[in-house]
PDB file of C-alpha atoms in Angstrom:
ATOM      1  CA  MET A   1       0.070   0.007  -0.039  1.00 40.00           C
ATOM      2  CA  VAL A   2       1.422   3.375  -0.981  1.00 44.00           C
ATOM      3  CA  LYS A   3       1.938   5.840   1.897  1.00 42.00           C
ATOM      4  CA  ALA A   4       2.968   9.603   1.807  1.00 41.00           C
ATOM      5  CA  VAL A   5       4.873  11.527   4.353  1.00 38.00           C
ATOM      6  CA  SER A   6       3.596  15.099   4.971  1.00 38.00           C
ATOM      7  CA  LYS A   7       6.112  17.861   4.115  1.00 37.00           C
ATOM      8  CA  LYS A   8       4.380  21.266   4.858  1.00 36.00           C
ATOM      9  CA  MET A   9       5.964  23.952   2.713  1.00 36.00           C
ATOM     10  CA  MET A  10       4.787  27.386   2.066  1.00 34.00           C
ATOM     11  CA  PRO A  11       3.822  29.710  -1.036  1.00 36.00           C
ATOM     12  CA  PRO A  12       4.621  33.237  -1.935  1.00 35.00           C
ATOM     13  CA  ARG A  13       2.672  36.434  -0.617  1.00 33.00           C
ATOM     14  CA  PRO A  14       0.611  38.047  -3.478  1.00 33.00           C
ATOM     15  CA  GLU A  15       1.521  41.513  -4.775  1.00 34.00           C
ATOM     16  CA  PRO A  16      -1.134  43.922  -5.832  1.00 31.00           C
ATOM     17  CA  ALA A  17      -2.471  43.743  -9.343  1.00 34.00           C
ATOM     18  CA  GLU A  18      -3.048  46.807 -11.530  1.00 33.00           C
ATOM     19  CA  ASP A  19      -6.933  47.023 -11.155  1.00 35.00           C
ATOM     20  CA  GLU A  20      -9.804  45.520  -9.295  1.00 37.00           C
ATOM     21  CA  GLU A  21     -10.891  43.022 -11.845  1.00 37.00           C
ATOM     22  CA  ASP A  22      -6.943  41.899 -12.181  1.00 36.00           C
ATOM     23  CA  ARG A  23      -7.068  41.546  -8.408  1.00 36.00           C
ATOM     24  CA  ALA A  24     -10.163  39.329  -8.729  1.00 35.00           C
ATOM     25  CA  GLY A  25      -8.736  37.125 -11.275  1.00 37.00           C
ATOM     26  CA  ALA A  26      -5.244  36.824  -9.909  1.00 38.00           C
ATOM     27  CA  ALA A  27      -4.615  33.842  -7.677  1.00 37.00           C
ATOM     28  CA  PRO A  28      -2.793  34.440  -4.299  1.00 34.00           C
ATOM     29  CA  PHE A  29       0.158  32.106  -4.941  1.00 29.00           C
ATOM     30  CA  ARG A  30       1.860  32.592  -1.656  1.00 31.00           C
ATOM     31  CA  SER A  31       0.654  31.839   1.870  1.00 32.00           C
ATOM     32  CA  TYR A  32      -0.576  34.480   4.295  1.00 32.00           C
ATOM     33  CA  ALA A  33       1.104  32.412   7.188  1.00 34.00           C
ATOM     34  CA  LEU A  34       4.773  33.096   6.419  1.00 37.00           C
ATOM     35  CA  ASP A  35       5.883  31.804   9.881  1.00 38.00           C
ATOM     36  CA  ARG A  36       4.714  28.258   8.877  1.00 42.00           C
ATOM     37  CA  SER A  37       7.619  27.341   6.703  1.00 48.00           C
ATOM     38  CA  ASP A  38      10.449  29.016   4.885  1.00 55.00           C
ATOM     39  CA  SER A  39      10.024  27.103   1.457  1.00 66.00           C
ATOM     40  CA  PRO A  40       7.160  26.334  -1.055  1.00 77.00           C
ATOM     41  CA  ARG A  41       4.617  23.690  -0.226  1.00 87.00           C
ATOM     42  CA  PHE A  42       4.317  20.387  -1.987  1.00 93.00           C
ATOM     43  CA  HIS A  43       2.327  17.215  -0.767  1.00 94.00           C
ATOM     44  CA  ILE A  44       0.879  14.189  -2.342  1.00 96.00           C
ATOM     45  CA  ARG A  45      -1.013  11.326  -0.707  1.00 94.00           C
ATOM     46  CA  LEU A  46      -3.331   8.614  -1.398  1.00 94.00           C
ATOM     47  CA  VAL A  47      -6.781   8.945   0.073  1.00 93.00           C
ATOM     48  CA  GLU A  48      -8.711   5.720   0.697  1.00 92.00           C
ATOM     49  CA  ASN A  49     -10.925   3.842   3.355  1.00 87.00           C
ATOM     50  CA  THR A  50     -12.725   7.073   4.473  1.00 84.00           C
ATOM     51  CA  GLN A  51     -16.326   8.429   4.105  1.00 78.00           C
ATOM     52  CA  ARG A  52     -16.545  12.027   4.665  1.00 78.00           C
ATOM     53  CA  LEU A  53     -18.495  15.161   3.199  1.00 73.00           C
ATOM     54  CA  TYR A  54     -15.934  18.073   3.016  1.00 76.00           C
ATOM     55  CA  PRO A  55     -17.567  21.300   3.382  1.00 75.00           C
ATOM     56  CA  ALA A  56     -17.219  23.870   0.445  1.00 78.00           C
ATOM     57  CA  HIS A  57     -13.764  25.353   0.988  1.00 81.00           C
ATOM     58  CA  LYS A  58     -10.868  27.116  -0.792  1.00 83.00           C
ATOM     59  CA  HIS A  59      -7.056  27.492  -0.415  1.00 85.00           C
ATOM     60  CA  ASP A  60      -4.095  29.238  -1.652  1.00 83.00           C
ATOM     61  CA  TYR A  61      -2.318  26.401  -3.596  1.00 88.00           C
ATOM     62  CA  PHE A  62      -3.117  24.514  -6.678  1.00 93.00           C
ATOM     63  CA  GLN A  63      -4.629  21.147  -6.123  1.00 95.00           C
ATOM     64  CA  ILE A  64      -4.841  18.060  -8.266  1.00 97.00           C
ATOM     65  CA  LEU A  65      -7.267  15.031  -7.707  1.00 97.00           C
ATOM     66  CA  TYR A  66      -6.783  11.816  -9.533  1.00 98.00           C
ATOM     67  CA  PHE A  67      -9.474   9.098  -8.891  1.00 97.00           C
ATOM     68  CA  LEU A  68      -8.527   5.514  -8.988  1.00 97.00           C
ATOM     69  CA  SER A  69     -11.986   4.609  -8.490  1.00 95.00           C
ATOM     70  CA  ASP A  70     -15.472   6.024  -8.769  1.00 92.00           C
ATOM     71  CA  ALA A  71     -16.480   8.723  -6.287  1.00 89.00           C
ATOM     72  CA  PRO A  72     -19.773  10.049  -4.980  1.00 85.00           C
ATOM     73  CA  ALA A  73     -19.233  13.713  -6.282  1.00 86.00           C
ATOM     74  CA  ILE A  74     -17.056  16.668  -6.514  1.00 91.00           C
ATOM     75  CA  ARG A  75     -18.032  20.380  -7.116  1.00 89.00           C
ATOM     76  CA  ILE A  76     -15.564  22.853  -8.476  1.00 91.00           C
ATOM     77  CA  GLY A  77     -16.958  26.438  -8.593  1.00 87.00           C
ATOM     78  CA  LEU A  78     -20.556  26.115  -9.605  1.00 84.00           C
ATOM     79  CA  THR A  79     -19.928  22.966 -11.661  1.00 87.00           C
ATOM     80  CA  SER A  80     -20.559  19.443 -10.306  1.00 87.00           C
ATOM     81  CA  HIS A  81     -18.780  16.350 -11.634  1.00 91.00           C
ATOM     82  CA  LYS A  82     -19.085  12.587 -10.955  1.00 91.00           C
ATOM     83  CA  PRO A  83     -15.696  11.127 -10.645  1.00 95.00           C
ATOM     84  CA  LYS A  84     -14.771   7.738 -12.005  1.00 95.00           C
ATOM     85  CA  ALA A  85     -11.700   5.714 -12.344  1.00 96.00           C
ATOM     86  CA  GLY A  86      -9.129   7.649 -14.434  1.00 97.00           C
ATOM     87  CA  SER A  87     -10.787  11.192 -13.818  1.00 97.00           C
ATOM     88  CA  ILE A  88      -8.448  14.005 -13.050  1.00 98.00           C
ATOM     89  CA  TYR A  89      -9.345  17.362 -11.565  1.00 98.00           C
ATOM     90  CA  PHE A  90      -7.411  20.620 -11.408  1.00 96.00           C
ATOM     91  CA  VAL A  91      -8.584  23.179  -8.600  1.00 93.00           C
ATOM     92  CA  ALA A  92      -7.003  26.525  -8.974  1.00 89.00           C
ATOM     93  CA  PRO A  93      -5.962  28.592  -5.965  1.00 86.00           C
ATOM     94  CA  MET A  94      -8.905  30.321  -4.120  1.00 82.00           C
ATOM     95  CA  VAL A  95     -11.703  28.474  -6.429  1.00 85.00           C
ATOM     96  CA  PRO A  96     -14.395  27.212  -4.023  1.00 85.00           C
ATOM     97  CA  HIS A  97     -14.817  23.432  -4.261  1.00 87.00           C
ATOM     98  CA  GLN A  98     -16.485  20.699  -2.290  1.00 86.00           C
ATOM     99  CA  ILE A  99     -15.445  16.866  -2.397  1.00 88.00           C
ATOM    100  CA  ARG A 100     -17.350  13.722  -1.064  1.00 84.00           C
ATOM    101  CA  PHE A 101     -15.582  10.430  -0.541  1.00 86.00           C
ATOM    102  CA  ASP A 102     -17.174   6.858   0.394  1.00 84.00           C
ATOM    103  CA  TYR A 103     -15.322   3.899   1.698  1.00 85.00           C
ATOM    104  CA  ALA A 104     -14.759   2.584  -1.739  1.00 88.00           C
ATOM    105  CA  THR A 105     -13.370   5.847  -2.976  1.00 91.00           C
ATOM    106  CA  ARG A 106      -9.526   5.864  -3.842  1.00 94.00           C
ATOM    107  CA  CYS A 107      -8.030   9.172  -4.745  1.00 96.00           C
ATOM    108  CA  VAL A 108      -4.561  10.608  -5.003  1.00 97.00           C
ATOM    109  CA  VAL A 109      -4.517  14.293  -3.922  1.00 96.00           C
ATOM    110  CA  ALA A 110      -1.510  16.479  -4.787  1.00 96.00           C
ATOM    111  CA  TYR A 111      -1.157  20.123  -3.957  1.00 93.00           C
ATOM    112  CA  PHE A 112       1.726  22.556  -4.563  1.00 93.00           C
ATOM    113  CA  ASP A 113       2.578  26.325  -4.623  1.00 90.00           C
ATOM    114  CA  LEU A 114       3.297  28.269  -7.866  1.00 90.00           C
ATOM    115  CA  ASP A 115       6.868  28.834  -6.561  1.00 88.00           C
ATOM    116  CA  PHE A 116       7.474  25.032  -6.185  1.00 91.00           C
ATOM    117  CA  LEU A 117       6.613  24.325  -9.780  1.00 91.00           C
ATOM    118  CA  ARG A 118       7.934  27.755 -11.042  1.00 90.00           C
ATOM    119  CA  PRO A 119      10.692  29.369  -8.754  1.00 86.00           C
ATOM    120  CA  GLY A 120      11.326  32.258 -11.203  1.00 82.00           C
ATOM    121  CA  ILE A 121       7.651  33.539 -10.926  1.00 81.00           C
ATOM    122  CA  THR A 122       7.616  35.475  -7.684  1.00 67.00           C
ATOM    123  CA  ARG A 123       4.266  37.681  -8.096  1.00 65.00           C
ATOM    124  CA  SER A 124       0.569  37.019  -8.610  1.00 67.00           C
ATOM    125  CA  TYR A 125      -0.829  37.456 -12.193  1.00 72.00           C
ATOM    126  CA  PRO A 126      -4.336  37.365 -13.702  1.00 68.00           C
ATOM    127  CA  VAL A 127      -4.991  33.827 -14.914  1.00 70.00           C
ATOM    128  CA  ALA A 128      -4.836  34.821 -18.654  1.00 68.00           C
ATOM    129  CA  GLU A 129      -1.353  36.113 -18.044  1.00 75.00           C
ATOM    130  CA  LEU A 130      -0.206  33.320 -15.840  1.00 81.00           C
ATOM    131  CA  VAL A 131      -0.960  30.542 -18.339  1.00 83.00           C
ATOM    132  CA  ARG A 132       1.289  32.374 -20.898  1.00 83.00           C
ATOM    133  CA  LEU A 133       4.013  32.456 -18.440  1.00 87.00           C
ATOM    134  CA  ALA A 134       3.476  29.083 -17.042  1.00 92.00           C
ATOM    135  CA  PRO A 135       1.485  27.295 -20.005  1.00 93.00           C
ATOM    136  CA  GLU A 136       1.565  23.734 -18.216  1.00 95.00           C
ATOM    137  CA  LEU A 137      -1.055  25.437 -15.731  1.00 93.00           C
ATOM    138  CA  THR A 138      -3.715  25.902 -18.710  1.00 92.00           C
ATOM    139  CA  LEU A 139      -5.515  22.793 -17.272  1.00 94.00           C
ATOM    140  CA  PHE A 140      -6.343  24.626 -14.103  1.00 92.00           C
ATOM    141  CA  ALA A 141      -7.834  27.514 -16.227  1.00 88.00           C
ATOM    142  CA  TRP A 142     -10.183  25.381 -18.440  1.00 90.00           C
ATOM    143  CA  GLN A 143     -11.124  22.705 -15.551  1.00 91.00           C
ATOM    144  CA  ASN A 144     -14.882  23.218 -15.917  1.00 88.00           C
ATOM    145  CA  HIS A 145     -15.071  23.385 -19.664  1.00 88.00           C
ATOM    146  CA  VAL A 146     -13.103  20.221 -20.578  1.00 92.00           C
ATOM    147  CA  ASN A 147     -13.806  16.594 -19.597  1.00 93.00           C
ATOM    148  CA  PHE A 148     -10.651  15.287 -18.169  1.00 96.00           C
ATOM    149  CA  ASP A 149     -11.563  11.576 -18.007  1.00 96.00           C
ATOM    150  CA  LEU A 150      -8.307   9.858 -19.148  1.00 97.00           C
ATOM    151  CA  ASP A 151      -8.158   6.961 -21.502  1.00 97.00           C
ATOM    152  CA  ALA A 152      -6.061   3.956 -20.782  1.00 96.00           C
ATOM    153  CA  ALA A 153      -2.844   5.171 -22.171  1.00 97.00           C
ATOM    154  CA  GLN A 154      -3.082   8.678 -20.542  1.00 98.00           C
ATOM    155  CA  ALA A 155      -4.111   6.949 -17.060  1.00 97.00           C
ATOM    156  CA  THR A 156      -1.188   4.662 -17.257  1.00 97.00           C
ATOM    157  CA  ARG A 157       1.225   7.620 -17.951  1.00 97.00           C
ATOM    158  CA  VAL A 158      -0.315   9.745 -15.053  1.00 98.00           C
ATOM    159  CA  GLU A 159      -0.395   6.803 -12.523  1.00 97.00           C
ATOM    160  CA  ARG A 160       3.484   6.081 -13.383  1.00 97.00           C
ATOM    161  CA  ALA A 161       4.241   9.892 -12.695  1.00 98.00           C
ATOM    162  CA  ILE A 162       2.265   9.712  -9.446  1.00 97.00           C
ATOM    163  CA  GLY A 163       3.967   6.735  -8.299  1.00 96.00           C
ATOM    164  CA  SER A 164       7.203   8.295  -8.816  1.00 97.00           C
ATOM    165  CA  MET A 165       6.327  11.531  -7.003  1.00 97.00           C
ATOM    166  CA  ILE A 166       5.028   9.626  -4.121  1.00 96.00           C
ATOM    167  CA  ASP A 167       8.242   7.532  -3.825  1.00 96.00           C
ATOM    168  CA  GLN A 168      10.461  10.522  -4.217  1.00 96.00           C
ATOM    169  CA  HIS A 169       8.255  12.499  -1.860  1.00 94.00           C
ATOM    170  CA  GLN A 170       8.992  10.001   0.919  1.00 93.00           C
ATOM    171  CA  SER A 171      12.585   9.673  -0.121  1.00 91.00           C
ATOM    172  CA  GLU A 172      15.440  11.484   1.722  1.00 87.00           C
ATOM    173  CA  ARG A 173      17.717  10.841  -1.393  1.00 92.00           C
ATOM    174  CA  ILE A 174      19.569  13.651  -2.947  1.00 95.00           C
ATOM    175  CA  GLY A 175      17.682  15.540  -5.707  1.00 94.00           C
ATOM    176  CA  ALA A 176      14.382  13.931  -4.715  1.00 95.00           C
ATOM    177  CA  MET A 177      12.181  17.047  -4.762  1.00 93.00           C
ATOM    178  CA  GLU A 178      13.800  18.142  -8.026  1.00 95.00           C
ATOM    179  CA  ILE A 179      12.382  14.736  -9.471  1.00 97.00           C
ATOM    180  CA  VAL A 180       9.158  15.471  -8.045  1.00 97.00           C
ATOM    181  CA  ARG A 181       9.210  18.962  -9.744  1.00 96.00           C
ATOM    182  CA  ALA A 182      10.089  17.355 -12.939  1.00 97.00           C
ATOM    183  CA  GLU A 183       7.544  14.758 -12.930  1.00 98.00           C
ATOM    184  CA  MET A 184       4.829  17.226 -12.087  1.00 97.00           C
ATOM    185  CA  THR A 185       5.828  19.561 -14.876  1.00 97.00           C
ATOM    186  CA  LEU A 186       6.031  16.708 -17.406  1.00 98.00           C
ATOM    187  CA  MET A 187       2.773  15.262 -16.334  1.00 98.00           C
ATOM    188  CA  LEU A 188       0.959  18.704 -16.525  1.00 98.00           C
ATOM    189  CA  ALA A 189       2.689  19.685 -19.849  1.00 98.00           C
ATOM    190  CA  THR A 190       1.803  16.308 -21.644  1.00 98.00           C
ATOM    191  CA  LEU A 191      -1.698  16.488 -20.584  1.00 98.00           C
ATOM    192  CA  CYS A 192      -1.894  20.032 -21.966  1.00 97.00           C
ATOM    193  CA  GLN A 193      -0.605  18.948 -25.109  1.00 97.00           C
ATOM    194  CA  ASP A 194      -3.483  15.932 -25.113  1.00 97.00           C
ATOM    195  CA  TYR A 195      -6.229  18.582 -25.007  1.00 96.00           C
ATOM    196  CA  GLU A 196      -4.575  21.438 -26.901  1.00 94.00           C
ATOM    197  CA  ALA A 197      -7.238  21.150 -29.531  1.00 94.00           C
ATOM    198  CA  ASP A 198      -9.958  21.550 -26.831  1.00 93.00           C
ATOM    199  CA  PHE A 199      -8.140  24.624 -25.542  1.00 90.00           C
ATOM    200  CA  ALA A 200      -8.121  26.219 -28.859  1.00 88.00           C
ATOM    201  CA  GLU A 201     -11.733  25.535 -29.747  1.00 87.00           C
ATOM    202  CA  LEU A 202     -12.901  26.771 -26.303  1.00 84.00           C
ATOM    203  CA  SER A 203     -10.742  30.081 -26.822  1.00 79.00           C
ATOM    204  CA  ARG A 204     -12.820  30.775 -29.760  1.00 76.00           C
ATOM    205  CA  THR A 205     -16.334  30.222 -28.154  1.00 71.00           C
ATOM    206  CA  LEU A 206     -15.715  31.455 -24.476  1.00 66.00           C
ATOM    207  CA  PRO A 207     -14.406  34.500 -23.172  1.00 57.00           C
ATOM    208  CA  VAL A 208     -10.810  35.163 -22.480  1.00 49.00           C
ATOM    209  CA  VAL A 209      -9.635  32.775 -19.622  1.00 53.00           C
ATOM    210  CA  GLY A 210      -9.858  34.299 -16.527  1.00 55.00           C
ATOM    211  CA  ARG A 211     -11.669  37.618 -17.633  1.00 61.00           C
ATOM    212  CA  ASP A 212     -14.856  36.524 -15.532  1.00 67.00           C
ATOM    213  CA  SER A 213     -12.875  34.454 -12.895  1.00 67.00           C
ATOM    214  CA  GLY A 214     -13.280  37.127 -10.041  1.00 73.00           C
ATOM    215  CA  HIS A 215     -17.076  37.347 -10.632  1.00 81.00           C
ATOM    216  CA  MET A 216     -17.435  33.624 -10.930  1.00 80.00           C
ATOM    217  CA  ARG A 217     -15.414  33.052  -7.645  1.00 77.00           C
ATOM    218  CA  ARG A 218     -17.548  35.498  -5.967  1.00 85.00           C
ATOM    219  CA  ILE A 219     -20.777  33.996  -7.248  1.00 88.00           C
ATOM    220  CA  ALA A 220     -19.645  30.340  -6.400  1.00 83.00           C
ATOM    221  CA  GLU A 221     -18.604  31.562  -2.903  1.00 83.00           C
ATOM    222  CA  PHE A 222     -21.874  32.982  -2.052  1.00 89.00           C
ATOM    223  CA  ILE A 223     -24.170  30.152  -3.553  1.00 88.00           C
ATOM    224  CA  GLY A 224     -21.848  27.610  -2.012  1.00 83.00           C
ATOM    225  CA  GLU A 225     -22.344  28.973   1.426  1.00 84.00           C
ATOM    226  CA  ASN A 226     -26.025  29.840   1.145  1.00 89.00           C
ATOM    227  CA  TYR A 227     -27.997  27.510  -1.066  1.00 89.00           C
ATOM    228  CA  THR A 228     -29.373  25.675   1.925  1.00 89.00           C
ATOM    229  CA  ARG A 229     -31.264  28.806   3.135  1.00 88.00           C
ATOM    230  CA  GLY A 230     -32.648  29.631  -0.534  1.00 87.00           C
ATOM    231  CA  PRO A 231     -30.752  32.919  -1.051  1.00 90.00           C
ATOM    232  CA  SER A 232     -32.529  35.433  -3.307  1.00 93.00           C
ATOM    233  CA  LEU A 233     -31.251  36.631  -6.781  1.00 93.00           C
ATOM    234  CA  ASP A 234     -30.935  40.270  -5.093  1.00 94.00           C
ATOM    235  CA  GLU A 235     -28.767  38.814  -2.374  1.00 93.00           C
ATOM    236  CA  ALA A 236     -26.622  37.053  -4.814  1.00 93.00           C
ATOM    237  CA  ALA A 237     -26.193  39.953  -7.047  1.00 93.00           C
ATOM    238  CA  ALA A 238     -25.250  42.243  -4.339  1.00 93.00           C
ATOM    239  CA  ALA A 239     -22.578  39.642  -2.882  1.00 90.00           C
ATOM    240  CA  ALA A 240     -21.219  39.417  -6.426  1.00 89.00           C
ATOM    241  CA  ARG A 241     -21.054  43.138  -6.905  1.00 90.00           C
ATOM    242  CA  LEU A 242     -23.242  42.472 -10.140  1.00 92.00           C
ATOM    243  CA  SER A 243     -26.368  43.519 -11.548  1.00 93.00           C
ATOM    244  CA  LYS A 244     -29.148  40.848 -11.651  1.00 93.00           C
ATOM    245  CA  SER A 245     -29.062  40.486 -15.224  1.00 93.00           C
ATOM    246  CA  ARG A 246     -25.343  40.143 -15.514  1.00 91.00           C
ATOM    247  CA  LEU A 247     -25.362  37.597 -12.750  1.00 91.00           C
ATOM    248  CA  CYS A 248     -27.992  35.552 -14.476  1.00 93.00           C
ATOM    249  CA  ALA A 249     -26.110  35.804 -17.760  1.00 90.00           C
ATOM    250  CA  LEU A 250     -22.828  34.613 -16.165  1.00 88.00           C
ATOM    251  CA  ILE A 251     -24.431  31.577 -14.501  1.00 89.00           C
ATOM    252  CA  ARG A 252     -26.195  30.665 -17.708  1.00 88.00           C
ATOM    253  CA  GLN A 253     -22.948  30.989 -19.757  1.00 81.00           C
ATOM    254  CA  TYR A 254     -20.844  29.149 -17.376  1.00 79.00           C
ATOM    255  CA  THR A 255     -23.258  26.347 -15.998  1.00 82.00           C
ATOM    256  CA  GLY A 256     -25.976  26.242 -18.639  1.00 83.00           C
ATOM    257  CA  THR A 257     -28.701  26.740 -16.030  1.00 88.00           C
ATOM    258  CA  SER A 258     -30.550  29.441 -14.296  1.00 92.00           C
ATOM    259  CA  PHE A 259     -30.017  30.741 -10.730  1.00 93.00           C
ATOM    260  CA  GLN A 260     -33.083  29.076  -9.159  1.00 92.00           C
ATOM    261  CA  VAL A 261     -32.441  25.701 -10.959  1.00 91.00           C
ATOM    262  CA  LEU A 262     -28.524  25.704  -9.857  1.00 90.00           C
ATOM    263  CA  ILE A 263     -29.891  26.217  -6.178  1.00 91.00           C
ATOM    264  CA  ARG A 264     -32.299  23.444  -6.468  1.00 91.00           C
ATOM    265  CA  GLU A 265     -29.729  20.956  -8.091  1.00 89.00           C
ATOM    266  CA  MET A 266     -27.227  21.785  -5.379  1.00 88.00           C
ATOM    267  CA  ARG A 267     -29.506  21.033  -2.581  1.00 91.00           C
ATOM    268  CA  ILE A 268     -30.814  17.582  -4.337  1.00 91.00           C
ATOM    269  CA  GLU A 269     -27.098  16.744  -4.880  1.00 86.00           C
ATOM    270  CA  ASP A 270     -26.287  17.537  -1.262  1.00 88.00           C
ATOM    271  CA  ALA A 271     -29.222  15.350  -0.272  1.00 91.00           C
ATOM    272  CA  ARG A 272     -28.165  12.295  -2.401  1.00 88.00           C
ATOM    273  CA  GLU A 273     -24.741  12.192  -0.715  1.00 82.00           C
ATOM    274  CA  ARG A 274     -26.438  12.475   2.642  1.00 87.00           C
ATOM    275  CA  LEU A 275     -28.622   9.826   1.873  1.00 89.00           C
ATOM    276  CA  VAL A 276     -25.477   7.403   1.114  1.00 83.00           C
ATOM    277  CA  LEU A 277     -22.894   8.897   3.719  1.00 79.00           C
ATOM    278  CA  THR A 278     -25.157   9.399   6.748  1.00 84.00           C
ATOM    279  CA  ASP A 279     -28.011   7.581   8.674  1.00 87.00           C
ATOM    280  CA  ASP A 280     -30.169  10.617   9.035  1.00 91.00           C
ATOM    281  CA  THR A 281     -33.838  10.346   8.293  1.00 94.00           C
ATOM    282  CA  ILE A 282     -35.468  11.594   5.111  1.00 95.00           C
ATOM    283  CA  GLY A 283     -37.020  14.467   7.029  1.00 94.00           C
ATOM    284  CA  GLN A 284     -33.701  15.390   8.607  1.00 94.00           C
ATOM    285  CA  ILE A 285     -31.823  15.471   5.452  1.00 94.00           C
ATOM    286  CA  ALA A 286     -34.722  17.506   3.900  1.00 94.00           C
ATOM    287  CA  TYR A 287     -34.365  20.255   6.415  1.00 93.00           C
ATOM    288  CA  ARG A 288     -30.709  20.152   6.235  1.00 91.00           C
ATOM    289  CA  VAL A 289     -30.545  20.894   2.681  1.00 91.00           C
ATOM    290  CA  GLY A 290     -32.909  23.817   2.976  1.00 92.00           C
ATOM    291  CA  TYR A 291     -36.458  22.124   2.598  1.00 94.00           C
ATOM    292  CA  ASN A 292     -38.893  22.961   5.452  1.00 91.00           C
ATOM    293  CA  ASP A 293     -41.670  20.872   3.767  1.00 92.00           C
ATOM    294  CA  GLU A 294     -40.754  17.212   3.573  1.00 93.00           C
ATOM    295  CA  LYS A 295     -43.456  16.458   0.866  1.00 93.00           C
ATOM    296  CA  TYR A 296     -42.281  19.163  -1.319  1.00 93.00           C
ATOM    297  CA  PHE A 297     -38.558  17.777  -1.058  1.00 95.00           C
ATOM    298  CA  LEU A 298     -39.801  14.284  -2.094  1.00 94.00           C
ATOM    299  CA  ARG A 299     -41.514  15.755  -5.128  1.00 94.00           C
ATOM    300  CA  ALA A 300     -38.133  17.762  -5.999  1.00 93.00           C
ATOM    301  CA  PHE A 301     -35.925  14.839  -5.270  1.00 94.00           C
ATOM    302  CA  LYS A 302     -38.046  12.437  -7.499  1.00 93.00           C
ATOM    303  CA  SER A 303     -38.155  14.999 -10.165  1.00 92.00           C
ATOM    304  CA  SER A 304     -34.364  15.124 -10.334  1.00 90.00           C
ATOM    305  CA  ALA A 305     -33.270  11.569  -9.541  1.00 88.00           C
ATOM    306  CA  GLY A 306     -36.303   9.649 -10.969  1.00 92.00           C
ATOM    307  CA  MET A 307     -36.875   7.752  -7.745  1.00 94.00           C
ATOM    308  CA  THR A 308     -37.886   8.424  -4.053  1.00 95.00           C
ATOM    309  CA  PRO A 309     -35.034   9.321  -1.456  1.00 94.00           C
ATOM    310  CA  SER A 310     -35.846   5.817  -0.041  1.00 94.00           C
ATOM    311  CA  ALA A 311     -35.217   3.959  -3.252  1.00 94.00           C
ATOM    312  CA  TYR A 312     -32.172   6.028  -3.857  1.00 91.00           C
ATOM    313  CA  ARG A 313     -30.526   5.227  -0.637  1.00 91.00           C
ATOM    314  CA  LEU A 314     -31.472   1.408  -0.803  1.00 90.00           C
ATOM    315  CA  LYS A 315     -30.033   1.447  -4.500  1.00 88.00           C
ATOM    316  CA  ARG A 316     -26.702   2.990  -3.549  1.00 81.00           C
ATOM    317  CA  ALA A 317     -26.308   0.573  -0.585  1.00 81.00           C
ATOM    318  CA  LYS A 318     -26.654  -2.400  -3.103  1.00 81.00           C
ATOM    319  CA  GLU A 319     -24.077  -0.937  -5.398  1.00 75.00           C
ATOM    320  CA  ALA A 320     -21.719  -0.422  -2.478  1.00 68.00           C
ATOM    321  CA  ASP A 321     -22.242  -3.996  -1.365  1.00 68.00           C
ATOM    322  CA  GLY A 322     -21.297  -5.487  -4.793  1.00 63.00           C
ATOM    323  CA  ALA A 323     -18.495  -3.088  -5.660  1.00 56.00           C
ATOM    324  CA  ALA A 324     -15.525  -4.815  -6.995  1.00 49.00           C
ATOM    325  CA  PRO A 325     -11.929  -4.016  -5.513  1.00 48.00           C
ATOM    326  CA  THR A 326      -9.950  -1.682  -7.544  1.00 47.00           C
ATOM    327  CA  ALA A 327      -6.477  -1.873  -8.642  1.00 49.00           C
ATOM    328  CA  ILE A 328      -3.567  -0.675  -6.398  1.00 46.00           C
ATOM    329  CA  LEU A 329      -1.574   2.295  -7.658  1.00 53.00           C
ATOM    330  CA  PRO A 330       1.616   1.061  -9.252  1.00 45.00           C
ATOM    331  CA  ARG A 331       4.925   1.817  -7.408  1.00 41.00           C
TER     332      ARG A 331
END
């Protein structure tokens, strides 16, 4: 079984950008706690045999999640994903996200600071400028617009790189972290080449990468923190510092749905995972995801999932009982 040793490291402090939108789009690549360490952070570990609902959160480093098995759910910004074996996700600094694991989930989690990967870049930049300076980070910019479900050849290549990084991260040998840095850079750059055509096509149809990142981050933060209480459109617009029409247009553009439908689907998705990962009653779950009327919750859940909450809980329990063991990460 693969084990990883924690090596806490620390990122650089951001410098002010030229204007407000640049500040909103620029990721803070350095830690705000300079007393914790005197070098950049990097860590990699295998997560397994755990069942947990991680609350929506954000952090000041880049994070990669590579799934060796299916998993219940991951939400990055306002976009929900259903991981499967071979899925890989790229979470940029300060992007709100929420992850849910069950006991069958096996996932490699890696995080790093910009100055670990690129020691020569010592200030913060808007995303569009950053991917020009460090093109291997383009994956993080297009995360919610490209399906990064790897094919067999890509998965084999990524798992070899991950196995090497884990081994070197545990090692006290000379040059171990230089090998880790090289493996990470090569893995990211090769994946960028794999998806280069997708990025080029997206660049023609979507706004410049990073132009709306500040707005979308504020929208995602507000909705992620408030969806269970049923926030109003006025409240969301005020929190995002946008007009209601601009808010609705951005949500439609980046999620393909409306504000109210997005709130409802986030509630139902939350309920699905609580049905699997907790022993709460249907009424308790309804209340915790924002429904004061259990009958209304039952109708909304059945409309979305195609079955009642009780049937969904039973179905997922049977699937878990019959799940086959997954392959061990190669060393």
